[in-house]
Amino acid sequence: MRHYTRAEWTSYLHDVLSESEREQYDQHLYSCEECLALYMECLEDGKTSLPLLTDEQQFADAVMVELSRHGMPAVRPQIVSREPKRSQVKPWYQQTIFHYGVAAAITLILMSAGVFQQVFAVSTHLTASTQGEQQSSFSDRLMQKAVTVIDTIRLSEQRR
């Protein structure tokens, strides 16, 4: 990869290169960190030789006019208001406090009807029955069945 010299970057800054050379320099800046650093140094050194911007608004308007000449729409920045608009206020049934109130009311109804006690009783019964089944594990039951099958085969061979 060829690196450009300080003099070449200075000529790039002063816009004395042809359009094709400028494109080559642009592409090189995207891929070379060393030349980008050198370009930034040249830019800092040449800061005093660059024209000063006296009226920023006039410059911005001139850029927008030039953009519209090239077929690009002139984009004006929109100022975003931080104040909530009246149309953004949610109706009462979409408010969070309403949802909490409904959830609390449903919970009280279920508690007074005894639904939670019944669920607790069923879960206790299921836990007790599951613990009884766990005393003989699956592998133990499988082993017992295998031993039974082997014993059956031995008995049938002995009878012959």
PDB file of C-alpha atoms in Angstrom:
ATOM      1  CA  MET A   1       0.000   0.000   0.000  1.00  0.00           C
ATOM      2  CA  ARG A   2       1.391   3.368  -1.023  1.00  0.00           C
ATOM      3  CA  HIS A   3       1.328   6.089   1.635  1.00  0.00           C
ATOM      4  CA  TYR A   4       0.974   9.737   0.662  1.00  0.00           C
ATOM      5  CA  THR A   5       3.373  12.418   1.848  1.00  0.00           C
ATOM      6  CA  ARG A   6       2.635  15.561   3.839  1.00  0.00           C
ATOM      7  CA  ALA A   7       2.986  17.665   0.660  1.00  0.00           C
ATOM      8  CA  GLU A   8       0.446  15.494  -1.159  1.00  0.00           C
ATOM      9  CA  TRP A   9      -2.037  15.829   1.705  1.00  0.00           C
ATOM     10  CA  THR A  10      -1.492  19.579   1.737  1.00  0.00           C
ATOM     11  CA  SER A  11      -2.299  19.759  -1.987  1.00  0.00           C
ATOM     12  CA  TYR A  12      -5.397  17.671  -1.256  1.00  0.00           C
ATOM     13  CA  LEU A  13      -6.416  20.182   1.415  1.00  0.00           C
ATOM     14  CA  HIS A  14      -5.865  23.144  -0.938  1.00  0.00           C
ATOM     15  CA  ASP A  15      -8.012  21.453  -3.625  1.00  0.00           C
ATOM     16  CA  VAL A  16      -5.398  21.446  -6.372  1.00  0.00           C
ATOM     17  CA  LEU A  17      -5.929  17.794  -7.357  1.00  0.00           C
ATOM     18  CA  SER A  18      -8.093  16.449 -10.161  1.00  0.00           C
ATOM     19  CA  GLU A  19     -11.416  14.815  -9.316  1.00  0.00           C
ATOM     20  CA  SER A  20     -10.103  11.281  -9.887  1.00  0.00           C
ATOM     21  CA  GLU A  21      -7.082  11.935  -7.667  1.00  0.00           C
ATOM     22  CA  ARG A  22      -9.342  13.327  -4.933  1.00  0.00           C
ATOM     23  CA  GLU A  23     -11.425  10.132  -5.063  1.00  0.00           C
ATOM     24  CA  GLN A  24      -8.271   8.035  -4.729  1.00  0.00           C
ATOM     25  CA  TYR A  25      -7.188  10.082  -1.717  1.00  0.00           C
ATOM     26  CA  ASP A  26     -10.678   9.758  -0.184  1.00  0.00           C
ATOM     27  CA  GLN A  27     -10.658   5.978  -0.583  1.00  0.00           C
ATOM     28  CA  HIS A  28      -7.152   5.789   0.858  1.00  0.00           C
ATOM     29  CA  LEU A  29      -8.234   7.716   3.959  1.00  0.00           C
ATOM     30  CA  TYR A  30     -10.878   5.050   4.653  1.00  0.00           C
ATOM     31  CA  SER A  31      -8.345   2.242   4.644  1.00  0.00           C
ATOM     32  CA  CYS A  32      -5.092   3.705   6.031  1.00  0.00           C
ATOM     33  CA  GLU A  33      -4.761   4.769   9.659  1.00  0.00           C
ATOM     34  CA  GLU A  34      -1.250   6.179   9.151  1.00  0.00           C
ATOM     35  CA  CYS A  35      -2.295   8.495   6.322  1.00  0.00           C
ATOM     36  CA  LEU A  36      -5.418   9.532   8.218  1.00  0.00           C
ATOM     37  CA  ALA A  37      -3.215  10.642  11.115  1.00  0.00           C
ATOM     38  CA  LEU A  38      -0.942  12.534   8.721  1.00  0.00           C
ATOM     39  CA  TYR A  39      -3.959  14.141   7.049  1.00  0.00           C
ATOM     40  CA  MET A  40      -5.293  15.251  10.455  1.00  0.00           C
ATOM     41  CA  GLU A  41      -1.882  16.787  11.263  1.00  0.00           C
ATOM     42  CA  CYS A  42      -1.908  18.678   7.955  1.00  0.00           C
ATOM     43  CA  LEU A  43      -5.407  19.845   8.697  1.00  0.00           C
ATOM     44  CA  GLU A  44      -4.326  21.144  12.121  1.00  0.00           C
ATOM     45  CA  ASP A  45      -1.256  22.835  10.628  1.00  0.00           C
ATOM     46  CA  GLY A  46      -3.263  24.453   7.856  1.00  0.00           C
ATOM     47  CA  LYS A  47      -5.988  25.687  10.163  1.00  0.00           C
ATOM     48  CA  THR A  48      -4.767  29.271   9.885  1.00  0.00           C
ATOM     49  CA  SER A  49      -4.704  29.172   6.068  1.00  0.00           C
ATOM     50  CA  LEU A  50      -8.286  27.983   5.762  1.00  0.00           C
ATOM     51  CA  PRO A  51     -10.965  30.666   5.462  1.00  0.00           C
ATOM     52  CA  LEU A  52     -12.852  31.592   8.599  1.00  0.00           C
ATOM     53  CA  LEU A  53     -16.599  31.135   8.694  1.00  0.00           C
ATOM     54  CA  THR A  54     -18.091  34.504   9.536  1.00  0.00           C
ATOM     55  CA  ASP A  55     -21.827  33.902   9.120  1.00  0.00           C
ATOM     56  CA  GLU A  56     -22.781  30.310   9.865  1.00  0.00           C
ATOM     57  CA  GLN A  57     -26.477  30.769   9.015  1.00  0.00           C
ATOM     58  CA  GLN A  58     -25.683  32.250   5.591  1.00  0.00           C
ATOM     59  CA  PHE A  59     -23.272  29.376   4.903  1.00  0.00           C
ATOM     60  CA  ALA A  60     -25.888  26.794   5.919  1.00  0.00           C
ATOM     61  CA  ASP A  61     -28.482  28.441   3.654  1.00  0.00           C
ATOM     62  CA  ALA A  62     -26.028  28.429   0.739  1.00  0.00           C
ATOM     63  CA  VAL A  63     -25.354  24.705   1.277  1.00  0.00           C
ATOM     64  CA  MET A  64     -29.102  23.971   1.309  1.00  0.00           C
ATOM     65  CA  VAL A  65     -29.603  25.920  -1.933  1.00  0.00           C
ATOM     66  CA  GLU A  66     -26.747  24.017  -3.544  1.00  0.00           C
ATOM     67  CA  LEU A  67     -28.203  20.704  -2.391  1.00  0.00           C
ATOM     68  CA  SER A  68     -31.589  21.559  -3.884  1.00  0.00           C
ATOM     69  CA  ARG A  69     -29.887  22.410  -7.208  1.00  0.00           C
ATOM     70  CA  HIS A  70     -28.431  18.908  -7.311  1.00  0.00           C
ATOM     71  CA  GLY A  71     -31.834  17.328  -6.758  1.00  0.00           C
ATOM     72  CA  MET A  72     -31.434  16.632  -3.063  1.00  0.00           C
ATOM     73  CA  PRO A  73     -34.190  17.879  -0.818  1.00  0.00           C
ATOM     74  CA  ALA A  74     -33.162  20.563   1.631  1.00  0.00           C
ATOM     75  CA  VAL A  75     -33.579  19.152   5.088  1.00  0.00           C
ATOM     76  CA  ARG A  76     -34.362  21.477   7.944  1.00  0.00           C
ATOM     77  CA  PRO A  77     -33.688  20.166  11.451  1.00  0.00           C
ATOM     78  CA  GLN A  78     -36.817  19.746  13.492  1.00  0.00           C
ATOM     79  CA  ILE A  79     -36.854  21.010  17.028  1.00  0.00           C
ATOM     80  CA  VAL A  80     -38.084  18.273  19.325  1.00  0.00           C
ATOM     81  CA  SER A  81     -40.190  19.438  22.223  1.00  0.00           C
ATOM     82  CA  ARG A  82     -39.538  17.718  25.528  1.00  0.00           C
ATOM     83  CA  GLU A  83     -42.983  18.600  26.860  1.00  0.00           C
ATOM     84  CA  PRO A  84     -45.627  15.870  26.566  1.00  0.00           C
ATOM     85  CA  LYS A  85     -48.392  16.734  24.145  1.00  0.00           C
ATOM     86  CA  ARG A  86     -52.036  16.483  25.143  1.00  0.00           C
ATOM     87  CA  SER A  87     -52.610  13.902  22.415  1.00  0.00           C
ATOM     88  CA  GLN A  88     -49.961  11.657  23.998  1.00  0.00           C
ATOM     89  CA  VAL A  89     -51.868  11.339  27.291  1.00  0.00           C
ATOM     90  CA  LYS A  90     -53.268   7.808  27.553  1.00  0.00           C
ATOM     91  CA  PRO A  91     -56.949   7.157  28.270  1.00  0.00           C
ATOM     92  CA  TRP A  92     -57.814   6.058  31.827  1.00  0.00           C
ATOM     93  CA  TYR A  93     -58.141   2.372  30.904  1.00  0.00           C
ATOM     94  CA  GLN A  94     -54.576   2.334  29.526  1.00  0.00           C
ATOM     95  CA  GLN A  95     -53.008   3.848  32.639  1.00  0.00           C
ATOM     96  CA  THR A  96     -50.705   1.677  34.736  1.00  0.00           C
ATOM     97  CA  ILE A  97     -52.531   2.459  37.969  1.00  0.00           C
ATOM     98  CA  PHE A  98     -55.765   1.133  36.445  1.00  0.00           C
ATOM     99  CA  HIS A  99     -54.055  -2.177  35.589  1.00  0.00           C
ATOM    100  CA  TYR A 100     -52.703  -2.495  39.133  1.00  0.00           C
ATOM    101  CA  GLY A 101     -56.179  -1.846  40.541  1.00  0.00           C
ATOM    102  CA  VAL A 102     -57.740  -4.535  38.333  1.00  0.00           C
ATOM    103  CA  ALA A 103     -55.041  -7.039  39.325  1.00  0.00           C
ATOM    104  CA  ALA A 104     -55.586  -6.311  43.026  1.00  0.00           C
ATOM    105  CA  ALA A 105     -59.364  -6.698  42.684  1.00  0.00           C
ATOM    106  CA  ILE A 106     -59.027 -10.060  40.891  1.00  0.00           C
ATOM    107  CA  THR A 107     -56.573 -11.255  43.564  1.00  0.00           C
ATOM    108  CA  LEU A 108     -59.016 -10.355  46.373  1.00  0.00           C
ATOM    109  CA  ILE A 109     -61.889 -12.134  44.606  1.00  0.00           C
ATOM    110  CA  LEU A 110     -59.815 -15.301  44.113  1.00  0.00           C
ATOM    111  CA  MET A 111     -58.635 -15.217  47.746  1.00  0.00           C
ATOM    112  CA  SER A 112     -62.153 -14.823  49.114  1.00  0.00           C
ATOM    113  CA  ALA A 113     -63.425 -17.674  46.909  1.00  0.00           C
ATOM    114  CA  GLY A 114     -60.722 -19.993  48.289  1.00  0.00           C
ATOM    115  CA  VAL A 115     -59.103 -20.719  44.928  1.00  0.00           C
ATOM    116  CA  PHE A 116     -55.601 -20.359  46.304  1.00  0.00           C
ATOM    117  CA  GLN A 117     -56.312 -22.794  49.180  1.00  0.00           C
ATOM    118  CA  GLN A 118     -57.599 -25.393  46.704  1.00  0.00           C
ATOM    119  CA  VAL A 119     -54.548 -24.960  44.500  1.00  0.00           C
ATOM    120  CA  PHE A 120     -52.326 -25.361  47.560  1.00  0.00           C
ATOM    121  CA  ALA A 121     -54.172 -28.533  48.627  1.00  0.00           C
ATOM    122  CA  VAL A 122     -53.878 -30.070  45.168  1.00  0.00           C
ATOM    123  CA  SER A 123     -50.193 -29.226  44.953  1.00  0.00           C
ATOM    124  CA  THR A 124     -49.594 -30.758  48.400  1.00  0.00           C
ATOM    125  CA  HIS A 125     -51.396 -33.935  47.337  1.00  0.00           C
ATOM    126  CA  LEU A 126     -49.384 -34.131  44.107  1.00  0.00           C
ATOM    127  CA  THR A 127     -46.134 -33.572  45.971  1.00  0.00           C
ATOM    128  CA  ALA A 128     -46.946 -36.343  48.461  1.00  0.00           C
ATOM    129  CA  SER A 129     -47.869 -38.825  45.722  1.00  0.00           C
ATOM    130  CA  THR A 130     -44.776 -37.945  43.712  1.00  0.00           C
ATOM    131  CA  GLN A 131     -42.532 -38.482  46.721  1.00  0.00           C
ATOM    132  CA  GLY A 132     -44.050 -41.941  47.217  1.00  0.00           C
ATOM    133  CA  GLU A 133     -43.277 -42.852  43.620  1.00  0.00           C
ATOM    134  CA  GLN A 134     -39.752 -41.533  43.901  1.00  0.00           C
ATOM    135  CA  GLN A 135     -38.860 -44.056  46.601  1.00  0.00           C
ATOM    136  CA  SER A 136     -38.500 -46.678  43.889  1.00  0.00           C
ATOM    137  CA  SER A 137     -36.606 -44.958  41.129  1.00  0.00           C
ATOM    138  CA  PHE A 138     -37.079 -45.597  37.459  1.00  0.00           C
ATOM    139  CA  SER A 139     -33.738 -47.350  37.140  1.00  0.00           C
ATOM    140  CA  ASP A 140     -34.653 -49.714  40.005  1.00  0.00           C
ATOM    141  CA  ARG A 141     -37.955 -50.632  38.353  1.00  0.00           C
ATOM    142  CA  LEU A 142     -36.197 -51.125  35.009  1.00  0.00           C
ATOM    143  CA  MET A 143     -33.621 -53.357  36.650  1.00  0.00           C
ATOM    144  CA  GLN A 144     -36.365 -55.456  38.296  1.00  0.00           C
ATOM    145  CA  LYS A 145     -38.107 -55.977  34.950  1.00  0.00           C
ATOM    146  CA  ALA A 146     -34.813 -56.942  33.282  1.00  0.00           C
ATOM    147  CA  VAL A 147     -34.060 -59.477  36.013  1.00  0.00           C
ATOM    148  CA  THR A 148     -37.587 -60.916  35.631  1.00  0.00           C
ATOM    149  CA  VAL A 149     -37.128 -61.322  31.883  1.00  0.00           C
ATOM    150  CA  ILE A 150     -33.730 -62.984  32.335  1.00  0.00           C
ATOM    151  CA  ASP A 151     -35.137 -65.355  34.985  1.00  0.00           C
ATOM    152  CA  THR A 152     -38.020 -66.261  32.658  1.00  0.00           C
ATOM    153  CA  ILE A 153     -35.596 -67.078  29.844  1.00  0.00           C
ATOM    154  CA  ARG A 154     -33.415 -69.235  32.134  1.00  0.00           C
ATOM    155  CA  LEU A 155     -36.432 -71.185  33.379  1.00  0.00           C
ATOM    156  CA  SER A 156     -37.620 -71.863  29.852  1.00  0.00           C
ATOM    157  CA  GLU A 157     -34.125 -73.082  28.844  1.00  0.00           C
ATOM    158  CA  GLN A 158     -33.879 -75.352  31.885  1.00  0.00           C
ATOM    159  CA  ARG A 159     -37.211 -76.996  31.070  1.00  0.00           C
ATOM    160  CA  ARG A 160     -35.986 -78.057  27.679  1.00  0.00           C
TER     161      ARG A 160
END
